[in-house]
PDB file of C-alpha atoms in Angstrom:
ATOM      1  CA  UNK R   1      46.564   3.524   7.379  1.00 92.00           C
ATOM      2  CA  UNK R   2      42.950   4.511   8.112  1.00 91.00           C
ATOM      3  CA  UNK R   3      39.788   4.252   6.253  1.00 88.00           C
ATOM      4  CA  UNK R   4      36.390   5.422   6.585  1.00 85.00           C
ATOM      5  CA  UNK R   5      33.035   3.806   5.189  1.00 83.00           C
ATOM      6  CA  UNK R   6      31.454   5.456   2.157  1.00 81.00           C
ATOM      7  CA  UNK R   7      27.953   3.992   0.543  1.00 80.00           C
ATOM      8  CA  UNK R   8      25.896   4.477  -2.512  1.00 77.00           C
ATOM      9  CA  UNK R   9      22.259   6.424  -2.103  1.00 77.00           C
ATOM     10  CA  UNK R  10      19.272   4.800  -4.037  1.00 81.00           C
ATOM     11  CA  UNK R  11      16.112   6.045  -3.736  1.00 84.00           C
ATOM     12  CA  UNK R  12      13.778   4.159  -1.969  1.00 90.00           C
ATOM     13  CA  UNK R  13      10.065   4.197  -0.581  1.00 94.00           C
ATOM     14  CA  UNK R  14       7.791   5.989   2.617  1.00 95.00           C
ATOM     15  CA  UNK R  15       6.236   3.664   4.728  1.00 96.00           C
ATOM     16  CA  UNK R  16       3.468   5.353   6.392  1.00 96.00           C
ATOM     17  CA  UNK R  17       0.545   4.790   8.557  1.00 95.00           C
ATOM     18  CA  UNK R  18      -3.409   5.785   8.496  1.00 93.00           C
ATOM     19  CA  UNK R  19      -5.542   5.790  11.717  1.00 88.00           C
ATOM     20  CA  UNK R  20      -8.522   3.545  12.353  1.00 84.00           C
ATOM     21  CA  UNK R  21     -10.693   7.104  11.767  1.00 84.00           C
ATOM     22  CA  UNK R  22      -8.856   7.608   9.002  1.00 87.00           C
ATOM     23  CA  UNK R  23      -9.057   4.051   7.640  1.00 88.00           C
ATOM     24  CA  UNK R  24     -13.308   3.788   8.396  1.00 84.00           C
ATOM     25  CA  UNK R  25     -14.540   5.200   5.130  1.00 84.00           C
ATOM     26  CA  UNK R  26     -11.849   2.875   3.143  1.00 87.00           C
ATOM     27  CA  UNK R  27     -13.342  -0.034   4.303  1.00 85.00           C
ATOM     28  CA  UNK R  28     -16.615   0.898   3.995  1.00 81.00           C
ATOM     29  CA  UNK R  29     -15.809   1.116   0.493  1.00 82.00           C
ATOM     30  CA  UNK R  30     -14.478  -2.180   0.168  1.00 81.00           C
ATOM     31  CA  UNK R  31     -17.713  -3.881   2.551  1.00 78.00           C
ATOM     32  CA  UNK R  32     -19.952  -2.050  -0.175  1.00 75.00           C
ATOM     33  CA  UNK R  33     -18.254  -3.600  -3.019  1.00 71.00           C
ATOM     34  CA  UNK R  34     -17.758  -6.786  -1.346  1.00 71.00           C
ATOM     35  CA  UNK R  35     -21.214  -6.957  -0.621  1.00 69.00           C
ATOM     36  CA  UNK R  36     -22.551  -5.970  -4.128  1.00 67.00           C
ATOM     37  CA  UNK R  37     -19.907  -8.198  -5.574  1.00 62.00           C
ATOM     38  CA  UNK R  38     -21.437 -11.444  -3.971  1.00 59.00           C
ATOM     39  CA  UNK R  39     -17.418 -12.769  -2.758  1.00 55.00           C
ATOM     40  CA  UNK R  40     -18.848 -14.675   0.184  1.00 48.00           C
ATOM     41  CA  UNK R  41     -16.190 -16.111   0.844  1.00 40.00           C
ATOM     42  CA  UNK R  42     -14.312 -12.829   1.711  1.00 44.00           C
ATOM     43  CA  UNK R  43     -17.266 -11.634   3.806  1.00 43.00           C
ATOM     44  CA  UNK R  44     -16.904 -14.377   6.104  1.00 43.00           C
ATOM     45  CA  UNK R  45     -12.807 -13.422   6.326  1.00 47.00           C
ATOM     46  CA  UNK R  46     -13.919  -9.711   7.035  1.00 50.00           C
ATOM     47  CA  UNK R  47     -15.628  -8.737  10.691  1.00 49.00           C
ATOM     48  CA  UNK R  48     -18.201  -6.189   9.213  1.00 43.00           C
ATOM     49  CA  UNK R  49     -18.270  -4.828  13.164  1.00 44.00           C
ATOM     50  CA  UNK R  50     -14.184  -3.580  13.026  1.00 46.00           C
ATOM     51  CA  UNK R  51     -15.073  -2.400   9.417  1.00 43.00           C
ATOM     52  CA  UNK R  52     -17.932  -0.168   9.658  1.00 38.00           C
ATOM     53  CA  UNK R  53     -18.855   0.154  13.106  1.00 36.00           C
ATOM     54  CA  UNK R  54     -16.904   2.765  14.944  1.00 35.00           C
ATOM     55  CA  UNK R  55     -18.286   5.401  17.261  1.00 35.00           C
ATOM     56  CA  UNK R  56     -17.083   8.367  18.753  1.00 37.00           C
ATOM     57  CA  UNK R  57     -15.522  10.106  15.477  1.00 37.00           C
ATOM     58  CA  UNK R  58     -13.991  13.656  15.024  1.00 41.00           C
ATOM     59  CA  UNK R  59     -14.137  14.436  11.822  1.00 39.00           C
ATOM     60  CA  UNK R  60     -12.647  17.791  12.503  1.00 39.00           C
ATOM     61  CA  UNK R  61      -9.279  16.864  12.908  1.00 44.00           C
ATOM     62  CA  UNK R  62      -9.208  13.984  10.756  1.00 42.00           C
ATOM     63  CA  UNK R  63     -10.067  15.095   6.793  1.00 45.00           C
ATOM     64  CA  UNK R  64     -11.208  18.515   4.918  1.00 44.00           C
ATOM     65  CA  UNK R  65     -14.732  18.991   6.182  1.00 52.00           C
ATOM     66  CA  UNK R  66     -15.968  18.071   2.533  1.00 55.00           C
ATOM     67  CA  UNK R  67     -15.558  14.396   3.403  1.00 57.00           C
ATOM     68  CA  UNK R  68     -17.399  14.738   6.781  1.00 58.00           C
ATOM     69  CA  UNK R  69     -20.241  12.402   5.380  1.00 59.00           C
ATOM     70  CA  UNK R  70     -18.278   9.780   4.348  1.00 57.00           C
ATOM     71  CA  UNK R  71     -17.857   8.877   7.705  1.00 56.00           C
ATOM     72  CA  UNK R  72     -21.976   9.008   8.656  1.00 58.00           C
ATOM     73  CA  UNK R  73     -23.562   5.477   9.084  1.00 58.00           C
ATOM     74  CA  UNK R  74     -24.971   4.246   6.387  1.00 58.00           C
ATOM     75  CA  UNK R  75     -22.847   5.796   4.056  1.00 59.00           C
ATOM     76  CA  UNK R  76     -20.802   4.081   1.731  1.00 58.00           C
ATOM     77  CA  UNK R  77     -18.480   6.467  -0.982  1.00 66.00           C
ATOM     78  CA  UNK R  78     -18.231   5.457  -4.161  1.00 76.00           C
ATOM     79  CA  UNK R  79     -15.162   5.142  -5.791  1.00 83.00           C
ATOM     80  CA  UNK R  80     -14.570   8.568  -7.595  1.00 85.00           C
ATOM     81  CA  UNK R  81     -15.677   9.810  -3.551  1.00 86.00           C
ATOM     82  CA  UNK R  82     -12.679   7.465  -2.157  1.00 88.00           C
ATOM     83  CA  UNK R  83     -10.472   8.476  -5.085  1.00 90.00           C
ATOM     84  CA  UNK R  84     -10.907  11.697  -4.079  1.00 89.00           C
ATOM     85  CA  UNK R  85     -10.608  11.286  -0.016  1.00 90.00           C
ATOM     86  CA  UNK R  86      -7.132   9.238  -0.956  1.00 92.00           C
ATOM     87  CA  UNK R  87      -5.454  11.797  -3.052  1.00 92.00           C
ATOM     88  CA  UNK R  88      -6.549  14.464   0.252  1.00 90.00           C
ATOM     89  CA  UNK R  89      -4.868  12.409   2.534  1.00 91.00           C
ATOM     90  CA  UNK R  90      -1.579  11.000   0.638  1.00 93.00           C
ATOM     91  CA  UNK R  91      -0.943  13.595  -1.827  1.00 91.00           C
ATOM     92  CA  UNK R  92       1.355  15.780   0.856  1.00 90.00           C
ATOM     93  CA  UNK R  93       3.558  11.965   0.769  1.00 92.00           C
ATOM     94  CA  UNK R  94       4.645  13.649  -3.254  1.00 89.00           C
ATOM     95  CA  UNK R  95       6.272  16.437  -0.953  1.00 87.00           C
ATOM     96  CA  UNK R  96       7.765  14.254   2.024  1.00 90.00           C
ATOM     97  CA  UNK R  97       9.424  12.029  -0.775  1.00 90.00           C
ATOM     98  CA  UNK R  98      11.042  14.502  -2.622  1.00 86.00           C
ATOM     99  CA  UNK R  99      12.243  15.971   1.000  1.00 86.00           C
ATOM    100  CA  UNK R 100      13.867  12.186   2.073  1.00 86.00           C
ATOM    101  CA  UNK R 101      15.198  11.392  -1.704  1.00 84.00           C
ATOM    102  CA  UNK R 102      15.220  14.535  -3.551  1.00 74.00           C
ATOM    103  CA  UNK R 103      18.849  15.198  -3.673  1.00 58.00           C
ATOM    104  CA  UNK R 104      19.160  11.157  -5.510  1.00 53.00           C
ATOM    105  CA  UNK R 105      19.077  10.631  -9.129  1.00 55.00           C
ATOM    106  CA  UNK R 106      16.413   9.009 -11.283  1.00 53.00           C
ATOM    107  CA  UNK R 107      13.116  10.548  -9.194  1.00 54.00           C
ATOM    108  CA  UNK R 108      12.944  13.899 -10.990  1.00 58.00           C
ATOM    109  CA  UNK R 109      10.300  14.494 -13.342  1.00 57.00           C
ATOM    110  CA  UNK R 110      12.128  16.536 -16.208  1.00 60.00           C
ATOM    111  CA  UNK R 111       9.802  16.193 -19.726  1.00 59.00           C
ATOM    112  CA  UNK R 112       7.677  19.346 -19.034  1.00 64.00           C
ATOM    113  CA  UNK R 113       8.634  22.558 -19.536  1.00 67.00           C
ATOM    114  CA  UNK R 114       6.522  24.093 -16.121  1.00 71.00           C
ATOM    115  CA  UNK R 115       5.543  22.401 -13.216  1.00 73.00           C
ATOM    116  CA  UNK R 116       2.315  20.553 -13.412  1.00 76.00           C
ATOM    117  CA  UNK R 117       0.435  19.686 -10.134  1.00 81.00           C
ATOM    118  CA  UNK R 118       0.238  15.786  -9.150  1.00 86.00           C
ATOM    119  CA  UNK R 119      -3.101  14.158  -8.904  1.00 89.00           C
ATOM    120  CA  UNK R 120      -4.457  10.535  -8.273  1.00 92.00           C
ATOM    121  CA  UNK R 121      -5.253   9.114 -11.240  1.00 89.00           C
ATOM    122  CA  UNK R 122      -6.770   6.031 -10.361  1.00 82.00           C
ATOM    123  CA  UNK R 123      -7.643   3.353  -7.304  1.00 86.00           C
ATOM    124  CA  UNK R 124      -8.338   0.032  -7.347  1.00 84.00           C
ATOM    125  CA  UNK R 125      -8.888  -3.349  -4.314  1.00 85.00           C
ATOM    126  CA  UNK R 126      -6.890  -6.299  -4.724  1.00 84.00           C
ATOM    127  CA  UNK R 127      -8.238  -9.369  -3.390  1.00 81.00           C
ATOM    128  CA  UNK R 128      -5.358 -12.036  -2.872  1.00 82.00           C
ATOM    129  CA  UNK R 129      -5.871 -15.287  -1.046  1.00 81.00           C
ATOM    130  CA  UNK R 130      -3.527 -18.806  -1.199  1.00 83.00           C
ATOM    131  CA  UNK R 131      -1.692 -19.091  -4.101  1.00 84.00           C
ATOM    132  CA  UNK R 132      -2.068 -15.567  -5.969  1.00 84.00           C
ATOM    133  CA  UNK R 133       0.255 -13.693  -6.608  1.00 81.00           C
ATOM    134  CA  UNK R 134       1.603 -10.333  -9.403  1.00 85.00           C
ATOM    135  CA  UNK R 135       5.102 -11.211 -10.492  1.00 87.00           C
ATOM    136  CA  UNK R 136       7.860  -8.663 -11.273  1.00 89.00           C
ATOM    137  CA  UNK R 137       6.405  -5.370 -12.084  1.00 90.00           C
ATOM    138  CA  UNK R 138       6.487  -1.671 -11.989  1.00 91.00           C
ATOM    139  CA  UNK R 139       3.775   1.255 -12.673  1.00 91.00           C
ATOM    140  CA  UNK R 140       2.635   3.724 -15.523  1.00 88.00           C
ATOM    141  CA  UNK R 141       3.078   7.332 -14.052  1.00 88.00           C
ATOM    142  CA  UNK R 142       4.961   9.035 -11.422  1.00 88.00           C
ATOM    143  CA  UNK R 143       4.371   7.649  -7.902  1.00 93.00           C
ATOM    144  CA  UNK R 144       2.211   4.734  -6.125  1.00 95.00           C
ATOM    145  CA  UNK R 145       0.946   3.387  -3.386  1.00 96.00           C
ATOM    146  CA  UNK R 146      -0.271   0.128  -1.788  1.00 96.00           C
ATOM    147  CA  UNK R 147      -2.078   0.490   1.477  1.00 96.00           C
ATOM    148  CA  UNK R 148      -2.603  -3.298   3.440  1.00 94.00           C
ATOM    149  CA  UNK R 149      -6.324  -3.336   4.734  1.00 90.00           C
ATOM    150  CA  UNK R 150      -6.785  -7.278   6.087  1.00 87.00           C
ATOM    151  CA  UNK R 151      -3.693  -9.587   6.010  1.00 88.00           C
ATOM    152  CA  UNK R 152      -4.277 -13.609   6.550  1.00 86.00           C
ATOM    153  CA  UNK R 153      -0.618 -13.921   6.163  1.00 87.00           C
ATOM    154  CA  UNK R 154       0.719 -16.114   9.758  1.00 84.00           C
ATOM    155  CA  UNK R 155       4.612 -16.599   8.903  1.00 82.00           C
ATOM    156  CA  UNK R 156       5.354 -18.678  11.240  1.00 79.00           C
ATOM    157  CA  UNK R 157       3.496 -21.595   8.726  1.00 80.00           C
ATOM    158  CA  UNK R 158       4.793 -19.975   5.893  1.00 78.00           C
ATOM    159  CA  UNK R 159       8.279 -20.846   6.409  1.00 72.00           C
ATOM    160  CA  UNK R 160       9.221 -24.676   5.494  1.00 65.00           C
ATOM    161  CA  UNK R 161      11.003 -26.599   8.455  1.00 60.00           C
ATOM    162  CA  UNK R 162      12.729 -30.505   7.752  1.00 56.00           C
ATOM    163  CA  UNK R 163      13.548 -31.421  10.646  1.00 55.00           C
ATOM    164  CA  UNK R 164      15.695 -29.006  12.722  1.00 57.00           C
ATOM    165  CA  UNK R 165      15.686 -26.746  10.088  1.00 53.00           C
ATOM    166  CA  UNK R 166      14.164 -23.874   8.774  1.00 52.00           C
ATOM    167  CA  UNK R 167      14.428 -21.763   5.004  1.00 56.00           C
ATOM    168  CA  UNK R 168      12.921 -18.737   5.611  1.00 61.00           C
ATOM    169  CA  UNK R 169      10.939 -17.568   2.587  1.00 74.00           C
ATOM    170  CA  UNK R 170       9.486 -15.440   0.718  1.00 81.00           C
ATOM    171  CA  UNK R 171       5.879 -16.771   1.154  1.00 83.00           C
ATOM    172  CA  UNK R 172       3.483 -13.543   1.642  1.00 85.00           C
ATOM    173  CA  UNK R 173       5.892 -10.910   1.276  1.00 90.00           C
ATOM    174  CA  UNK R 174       5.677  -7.685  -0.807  1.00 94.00           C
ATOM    175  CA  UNK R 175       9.214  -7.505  -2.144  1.00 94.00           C
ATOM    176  CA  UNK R 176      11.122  -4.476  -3.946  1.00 94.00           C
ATOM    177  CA  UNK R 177      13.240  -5.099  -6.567  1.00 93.00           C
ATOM    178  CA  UNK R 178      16.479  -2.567  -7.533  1.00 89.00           C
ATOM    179  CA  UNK R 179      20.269  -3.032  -9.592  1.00 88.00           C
ATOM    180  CA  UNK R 180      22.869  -1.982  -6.947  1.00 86.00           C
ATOM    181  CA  UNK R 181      25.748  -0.247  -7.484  1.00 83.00           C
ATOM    182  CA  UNK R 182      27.418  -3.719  -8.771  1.00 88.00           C
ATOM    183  CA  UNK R 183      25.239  -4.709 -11.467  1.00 89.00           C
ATOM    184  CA  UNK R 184      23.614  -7.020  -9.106  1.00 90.00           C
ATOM    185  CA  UNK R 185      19.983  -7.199  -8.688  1.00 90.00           C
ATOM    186  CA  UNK R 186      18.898  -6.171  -4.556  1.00 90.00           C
ATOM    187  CA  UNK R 187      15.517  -7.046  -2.904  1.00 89.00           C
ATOM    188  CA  UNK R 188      14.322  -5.624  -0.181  1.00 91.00           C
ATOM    189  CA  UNK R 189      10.973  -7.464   2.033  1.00 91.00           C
ATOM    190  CA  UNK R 190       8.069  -6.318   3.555  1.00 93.00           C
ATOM    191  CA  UNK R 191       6.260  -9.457   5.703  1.00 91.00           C
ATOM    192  CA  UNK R 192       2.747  -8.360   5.405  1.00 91.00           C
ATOM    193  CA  UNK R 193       1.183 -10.328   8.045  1.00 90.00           C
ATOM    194  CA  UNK R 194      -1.957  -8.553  10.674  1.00 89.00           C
ATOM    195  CA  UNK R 195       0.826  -6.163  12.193  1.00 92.00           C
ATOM    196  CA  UNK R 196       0.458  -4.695   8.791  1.00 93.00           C
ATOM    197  CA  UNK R 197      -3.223  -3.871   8.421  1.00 91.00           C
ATOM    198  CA  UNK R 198      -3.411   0.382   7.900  1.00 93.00           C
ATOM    199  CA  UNK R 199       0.561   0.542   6.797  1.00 95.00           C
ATOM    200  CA  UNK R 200       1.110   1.372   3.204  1.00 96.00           C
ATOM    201  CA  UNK R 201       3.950   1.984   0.781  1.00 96.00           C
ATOM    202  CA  UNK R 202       4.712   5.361  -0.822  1.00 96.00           C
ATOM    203  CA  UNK R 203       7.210   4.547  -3.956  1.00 95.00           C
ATOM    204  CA  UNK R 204       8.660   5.459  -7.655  1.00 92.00           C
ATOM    205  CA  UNK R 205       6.128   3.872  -9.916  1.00 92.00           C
ATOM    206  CA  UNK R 206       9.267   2.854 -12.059  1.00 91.00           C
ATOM    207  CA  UNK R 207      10.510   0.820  -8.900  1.00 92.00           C
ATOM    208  CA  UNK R 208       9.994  -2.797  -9.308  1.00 94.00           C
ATOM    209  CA  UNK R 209       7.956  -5.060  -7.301  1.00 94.00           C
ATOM    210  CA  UNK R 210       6.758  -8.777  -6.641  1.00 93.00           C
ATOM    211  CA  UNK R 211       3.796  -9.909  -4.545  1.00 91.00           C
ATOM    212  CA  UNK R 212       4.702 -13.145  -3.034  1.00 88.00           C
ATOM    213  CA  UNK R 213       1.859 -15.928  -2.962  1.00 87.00           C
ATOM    214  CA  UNK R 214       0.893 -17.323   0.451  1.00 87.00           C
ATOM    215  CA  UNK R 215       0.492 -21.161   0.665  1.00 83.00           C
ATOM    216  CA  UNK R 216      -0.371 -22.130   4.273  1.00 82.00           C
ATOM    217  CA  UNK R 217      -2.447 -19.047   5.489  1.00 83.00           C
ATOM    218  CA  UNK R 218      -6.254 -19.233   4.988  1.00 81.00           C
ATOM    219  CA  UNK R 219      -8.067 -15.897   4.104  1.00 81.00           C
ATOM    220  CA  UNK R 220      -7.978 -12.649   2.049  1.00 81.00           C
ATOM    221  CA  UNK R 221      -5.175 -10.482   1.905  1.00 85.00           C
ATOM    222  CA  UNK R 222      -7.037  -6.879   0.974  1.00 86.00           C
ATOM    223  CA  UNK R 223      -4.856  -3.976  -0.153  1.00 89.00           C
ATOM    224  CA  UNK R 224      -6.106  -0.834  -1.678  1.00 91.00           C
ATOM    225  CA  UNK R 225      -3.391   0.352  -4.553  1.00 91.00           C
ATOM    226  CA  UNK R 226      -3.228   3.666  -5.950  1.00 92.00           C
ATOM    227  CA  UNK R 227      -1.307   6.107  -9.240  1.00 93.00           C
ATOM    228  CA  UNK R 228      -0.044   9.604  -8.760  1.00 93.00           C
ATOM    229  CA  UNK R 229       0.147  11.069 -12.348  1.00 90.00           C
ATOM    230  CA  UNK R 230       1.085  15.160 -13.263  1.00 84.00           C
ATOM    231  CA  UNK R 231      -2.122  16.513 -14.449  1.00 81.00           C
ATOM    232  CA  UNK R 232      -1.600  18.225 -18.211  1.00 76.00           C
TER     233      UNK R 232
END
């Protein structure tokens, strides 16, 4: 007798990576708001130098040369300006997904009669420190994204240790949530500690997720979270 492996597809997310050039007029954004918002206690968490002061830039090979300024000093976009730089730099992930998963079920978008193009709808910064977190939860529209600007998040005292022994956790994780092909329900982790700052998620708005308080860690955790929609 001989047998060979066989396993069921489910689609799943991108994880992808922006450059610090690329990151710069995001967190100018967010050190404009945080400043006009009065959080002092998340300026002191944030070096305003790694933020906003960067020199040498190329815009040229970086962004459309319509969002040249936002990287000027001194300039800080506002939000429909950041909306707009996002959805320039992460709408091509729409096409990359649908090239990994397309061939899966459950991704397609069937209710129109003609193809509409995608657009981001919306962008908002989550402040999370000790304690927060967003329970079980998925998204109105088509796709999202969560992009990890500052994480406090030290894992090593986030796990809890008796004696020899150590349960590792879930403490600071951004978790996915799916049924598998038995009914049962899967999870799959992300640790989102420093090693994290300028990764984000690409994913089915439909796909469940959980944000995972942090008890031990002392700081902001500062993720900028996004909606693809099809604009009608």
């Amino acid at each position: 007798m001989i047998y060979s492996k066989r396993t069921f597809d489910s689609p799943g997310y991108l994880l992808f990576k922006l450059t610090d050039e690329e990151l710069l007029p995001i967190r100018k954004f967010i050190c404009d708001r945080i400043e006009k918002s009065g959080l002092s206690v998340t300026k002191e968490k944030i070096d305003p130098s790694k933020f906003i002061e960067m020199k040498d830039i190329d815009n040229s090979d970086l962004v459309r040369k319509e969002f040249s300024s936002y990287f000027e000093p001194g300039y800080n976009p506002k939000k429909e300006d950041l909306r707009l730089y996002m959805e320039s730099i992460l709408s091509s992930l729409v096409g990359d997904y649908h090239k990994e998963f397309g061939n899966l079920k459950g991704i397609e978008v069937s209710v129109l009669s003609n193809n509409r193009p995608f657009f981001l709808d919306d962008i908002f910064v989550n402040f999370t420190k000790k304690g927060h977190y967003s329970p079980i939860h998925d998204h109105p529209g088509v796709f999202n994204f969560v992009l990890w600007i500052q994480s406090p998040v030290d894992f090593d005292k986030e796990q809890t240790t008796l004696g020899d022994i150590t349960w590792h956790n879930d403490n600071g994780k951004f978790s996915f949530y799916h049924i598998n092909s038995l009914g049962k329900i899967d999870s799959h982790s992300l640790p989102i500690d420093k090693s994290f700052e300028g990764y984000g998620a690409f994913f089915p708005s439909s796909l469940n997720h959980i944000i995972h308080p942090f008890s031990k860690s002392d700081g902001y955790r500062i993720a900028l979270v996004g909606t693809f929609k099809l604009r009608v």
